[in-house]
Coordinates of N, CA and C in Angstrom, one line a residue:
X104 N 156.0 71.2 16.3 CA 156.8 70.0 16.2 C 156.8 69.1 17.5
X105 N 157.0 68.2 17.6 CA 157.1 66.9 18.4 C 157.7 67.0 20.0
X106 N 159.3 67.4 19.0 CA 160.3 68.0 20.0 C 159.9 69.3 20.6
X107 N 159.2 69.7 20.1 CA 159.7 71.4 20.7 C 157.9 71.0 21.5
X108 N 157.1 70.3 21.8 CA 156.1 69.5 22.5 C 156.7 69.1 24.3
X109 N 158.0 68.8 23.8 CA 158.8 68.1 24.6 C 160.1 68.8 25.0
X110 N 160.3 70.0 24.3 CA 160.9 71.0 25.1 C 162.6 70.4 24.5
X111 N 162.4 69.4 22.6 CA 163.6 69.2 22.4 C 164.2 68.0 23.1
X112 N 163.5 67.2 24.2 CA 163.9 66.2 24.8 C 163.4 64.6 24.1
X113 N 163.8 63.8 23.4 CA 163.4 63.0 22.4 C 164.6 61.5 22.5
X114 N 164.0 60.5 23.1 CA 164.7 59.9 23.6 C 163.9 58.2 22.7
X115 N 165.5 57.4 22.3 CA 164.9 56.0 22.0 C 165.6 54.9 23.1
X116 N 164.7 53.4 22.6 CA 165.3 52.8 23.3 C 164.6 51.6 22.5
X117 N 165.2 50.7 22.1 CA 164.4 49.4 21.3 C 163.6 48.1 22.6
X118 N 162.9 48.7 22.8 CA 162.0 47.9 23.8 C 161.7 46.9 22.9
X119 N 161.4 46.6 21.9 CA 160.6 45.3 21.4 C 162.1 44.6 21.5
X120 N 162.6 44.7 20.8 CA 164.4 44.1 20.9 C 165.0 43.3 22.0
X121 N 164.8 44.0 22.9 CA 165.1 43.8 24.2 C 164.1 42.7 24.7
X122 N 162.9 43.2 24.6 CA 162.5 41.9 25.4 C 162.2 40.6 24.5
X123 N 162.3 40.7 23.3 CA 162.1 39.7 22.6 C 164.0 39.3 22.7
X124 N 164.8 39.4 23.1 CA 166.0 39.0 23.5 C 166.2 38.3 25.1
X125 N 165.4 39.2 25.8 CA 165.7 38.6 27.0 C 164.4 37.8 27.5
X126 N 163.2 37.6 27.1 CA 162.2 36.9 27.7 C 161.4 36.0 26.9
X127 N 161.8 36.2 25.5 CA 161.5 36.1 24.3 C 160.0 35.9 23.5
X128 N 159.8 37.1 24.1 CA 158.5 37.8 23.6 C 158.4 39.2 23.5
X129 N 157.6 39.4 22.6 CA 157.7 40.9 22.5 C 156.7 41.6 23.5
X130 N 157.2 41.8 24.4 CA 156.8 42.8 25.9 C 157.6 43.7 26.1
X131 N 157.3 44.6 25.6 CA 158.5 45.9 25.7 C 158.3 46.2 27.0
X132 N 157.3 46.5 27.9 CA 156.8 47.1 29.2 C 158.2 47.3 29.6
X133 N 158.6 46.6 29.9 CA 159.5 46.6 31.4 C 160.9 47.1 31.0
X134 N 161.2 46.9 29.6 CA 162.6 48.3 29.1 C 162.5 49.0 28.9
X135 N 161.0 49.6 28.7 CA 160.7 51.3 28.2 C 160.6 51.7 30.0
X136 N 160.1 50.6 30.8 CA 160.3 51.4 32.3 C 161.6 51.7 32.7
X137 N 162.3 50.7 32.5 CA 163.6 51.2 32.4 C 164.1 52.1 32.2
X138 N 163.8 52.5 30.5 CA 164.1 53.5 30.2 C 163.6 54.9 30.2
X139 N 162.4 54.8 31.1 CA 161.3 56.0 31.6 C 162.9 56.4 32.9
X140 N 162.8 55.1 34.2 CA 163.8 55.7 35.2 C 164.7 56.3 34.6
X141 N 165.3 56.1 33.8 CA 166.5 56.5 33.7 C 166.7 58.2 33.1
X142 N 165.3 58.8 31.8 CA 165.3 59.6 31.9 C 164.8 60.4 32.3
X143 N 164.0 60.3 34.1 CA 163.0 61.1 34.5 C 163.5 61.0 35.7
X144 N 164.6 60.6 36.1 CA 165.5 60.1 37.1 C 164.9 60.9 38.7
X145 N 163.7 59.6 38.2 CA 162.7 59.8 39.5 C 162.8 59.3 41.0
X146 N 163.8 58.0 40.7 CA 164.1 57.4 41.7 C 165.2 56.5 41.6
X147 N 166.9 56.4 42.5 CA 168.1 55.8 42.5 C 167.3 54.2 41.9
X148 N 168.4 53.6 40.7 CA 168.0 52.6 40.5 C 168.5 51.7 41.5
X149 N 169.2 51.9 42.5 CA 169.7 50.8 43.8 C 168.0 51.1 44.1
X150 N 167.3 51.9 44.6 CA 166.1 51.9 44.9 C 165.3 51.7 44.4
X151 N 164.7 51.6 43.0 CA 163.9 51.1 42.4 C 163.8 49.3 41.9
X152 N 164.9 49.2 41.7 CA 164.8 47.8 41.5 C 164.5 46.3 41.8
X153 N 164.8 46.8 43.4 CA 164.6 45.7 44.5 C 162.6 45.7 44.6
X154 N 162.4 47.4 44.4 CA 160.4 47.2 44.4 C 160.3 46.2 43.2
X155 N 160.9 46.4 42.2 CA 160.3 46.0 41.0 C 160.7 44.4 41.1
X156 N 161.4 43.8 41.7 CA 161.9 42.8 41.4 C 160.7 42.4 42.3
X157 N 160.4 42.6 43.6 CA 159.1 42.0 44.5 C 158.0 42.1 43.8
X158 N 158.0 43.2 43.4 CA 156.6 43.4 42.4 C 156.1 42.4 41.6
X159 N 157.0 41.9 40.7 CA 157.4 40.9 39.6 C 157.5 39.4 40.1
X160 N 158.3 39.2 41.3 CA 158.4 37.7 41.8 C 156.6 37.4 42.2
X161 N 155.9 38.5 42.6 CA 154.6 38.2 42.6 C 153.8 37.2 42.2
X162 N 154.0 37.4 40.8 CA 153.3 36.8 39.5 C 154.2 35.8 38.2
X163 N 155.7 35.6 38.5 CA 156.1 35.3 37.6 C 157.2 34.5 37.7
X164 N 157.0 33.2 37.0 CA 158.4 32.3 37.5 C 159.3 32.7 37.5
X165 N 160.5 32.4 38.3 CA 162.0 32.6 38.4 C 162.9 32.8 37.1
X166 N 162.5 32.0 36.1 CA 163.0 32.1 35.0 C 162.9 33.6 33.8
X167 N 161.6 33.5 34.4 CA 161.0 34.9 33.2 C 161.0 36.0 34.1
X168 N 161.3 36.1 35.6 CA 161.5 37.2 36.3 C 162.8 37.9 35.9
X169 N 164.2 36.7 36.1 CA 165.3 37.5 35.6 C 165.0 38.3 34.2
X170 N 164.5 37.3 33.3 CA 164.5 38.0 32.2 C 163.8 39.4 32.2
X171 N 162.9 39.4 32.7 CA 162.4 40.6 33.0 C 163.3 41.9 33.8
X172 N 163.9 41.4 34.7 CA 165.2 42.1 35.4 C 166.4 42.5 34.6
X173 N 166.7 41.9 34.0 CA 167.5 41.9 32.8 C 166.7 43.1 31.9
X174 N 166.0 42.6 31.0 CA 164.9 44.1 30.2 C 165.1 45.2 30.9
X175 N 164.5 45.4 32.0 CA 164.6 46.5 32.9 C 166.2 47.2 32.7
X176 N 166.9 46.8 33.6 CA 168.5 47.2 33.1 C 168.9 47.1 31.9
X177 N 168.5 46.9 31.0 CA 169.2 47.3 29.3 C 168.7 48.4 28.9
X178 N 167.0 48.3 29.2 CA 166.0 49.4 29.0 C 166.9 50.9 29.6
X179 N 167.2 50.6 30.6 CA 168.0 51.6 31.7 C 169.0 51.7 30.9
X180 N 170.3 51.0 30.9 CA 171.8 51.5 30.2 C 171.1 51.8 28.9
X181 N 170.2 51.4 28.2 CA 170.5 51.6 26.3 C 169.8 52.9 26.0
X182 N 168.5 53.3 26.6 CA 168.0 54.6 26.3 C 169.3 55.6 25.8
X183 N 168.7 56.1 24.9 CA 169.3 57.3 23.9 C 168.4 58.6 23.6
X184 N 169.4 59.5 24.3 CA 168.8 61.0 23.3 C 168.9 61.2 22.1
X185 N 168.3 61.4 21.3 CA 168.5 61.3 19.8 C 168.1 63.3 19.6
X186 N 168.5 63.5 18.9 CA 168.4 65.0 17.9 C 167.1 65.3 18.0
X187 N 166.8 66.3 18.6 CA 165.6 67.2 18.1 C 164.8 66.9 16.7
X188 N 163.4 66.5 16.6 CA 163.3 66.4 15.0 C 163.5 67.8 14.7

């Protein structure tokens, strides 16, 4: 099984949703990262965010950066454990 692949750890999070909400296109990248930190809680998000936000101002207008910032943090609070299949 899937779960038992994963040791029963099986997690959602509607990344198309999200970013077709916040940037309005469907780019899930940057809420499924989100919601990678949050369950692999690899690094404090006061610390990860500020990289990601430089990372991002890089290449991307002001406008679609928040949005992207935004994705990120929903990606983060919305992830869900869901039941073992």
């Amino acid at each position: 099984k899937f779960s038992e692949k994963f040791l029963g750890n099986v997690f959602h999070v509607n990344g198309t949703k999200i970013a077709n909400e916040e940037i309005g296109k469907n780019i899930p990248n940057v809420p499924l990262l989100g919601a990678l930190l949050k369950i692999t809680d690899l690094l404090p998000l006061q610390q990860f965010l500020p990289a990601l936000e430089t990372y991002l101002a890089e290449s991307l207008p002001a406008k679609v950066l928040a949005g992207n910032i935004r994705a990120f943090q929903r990606g983060y609070q919305e992830v869900q454990k869901v039941s073992p299949l």
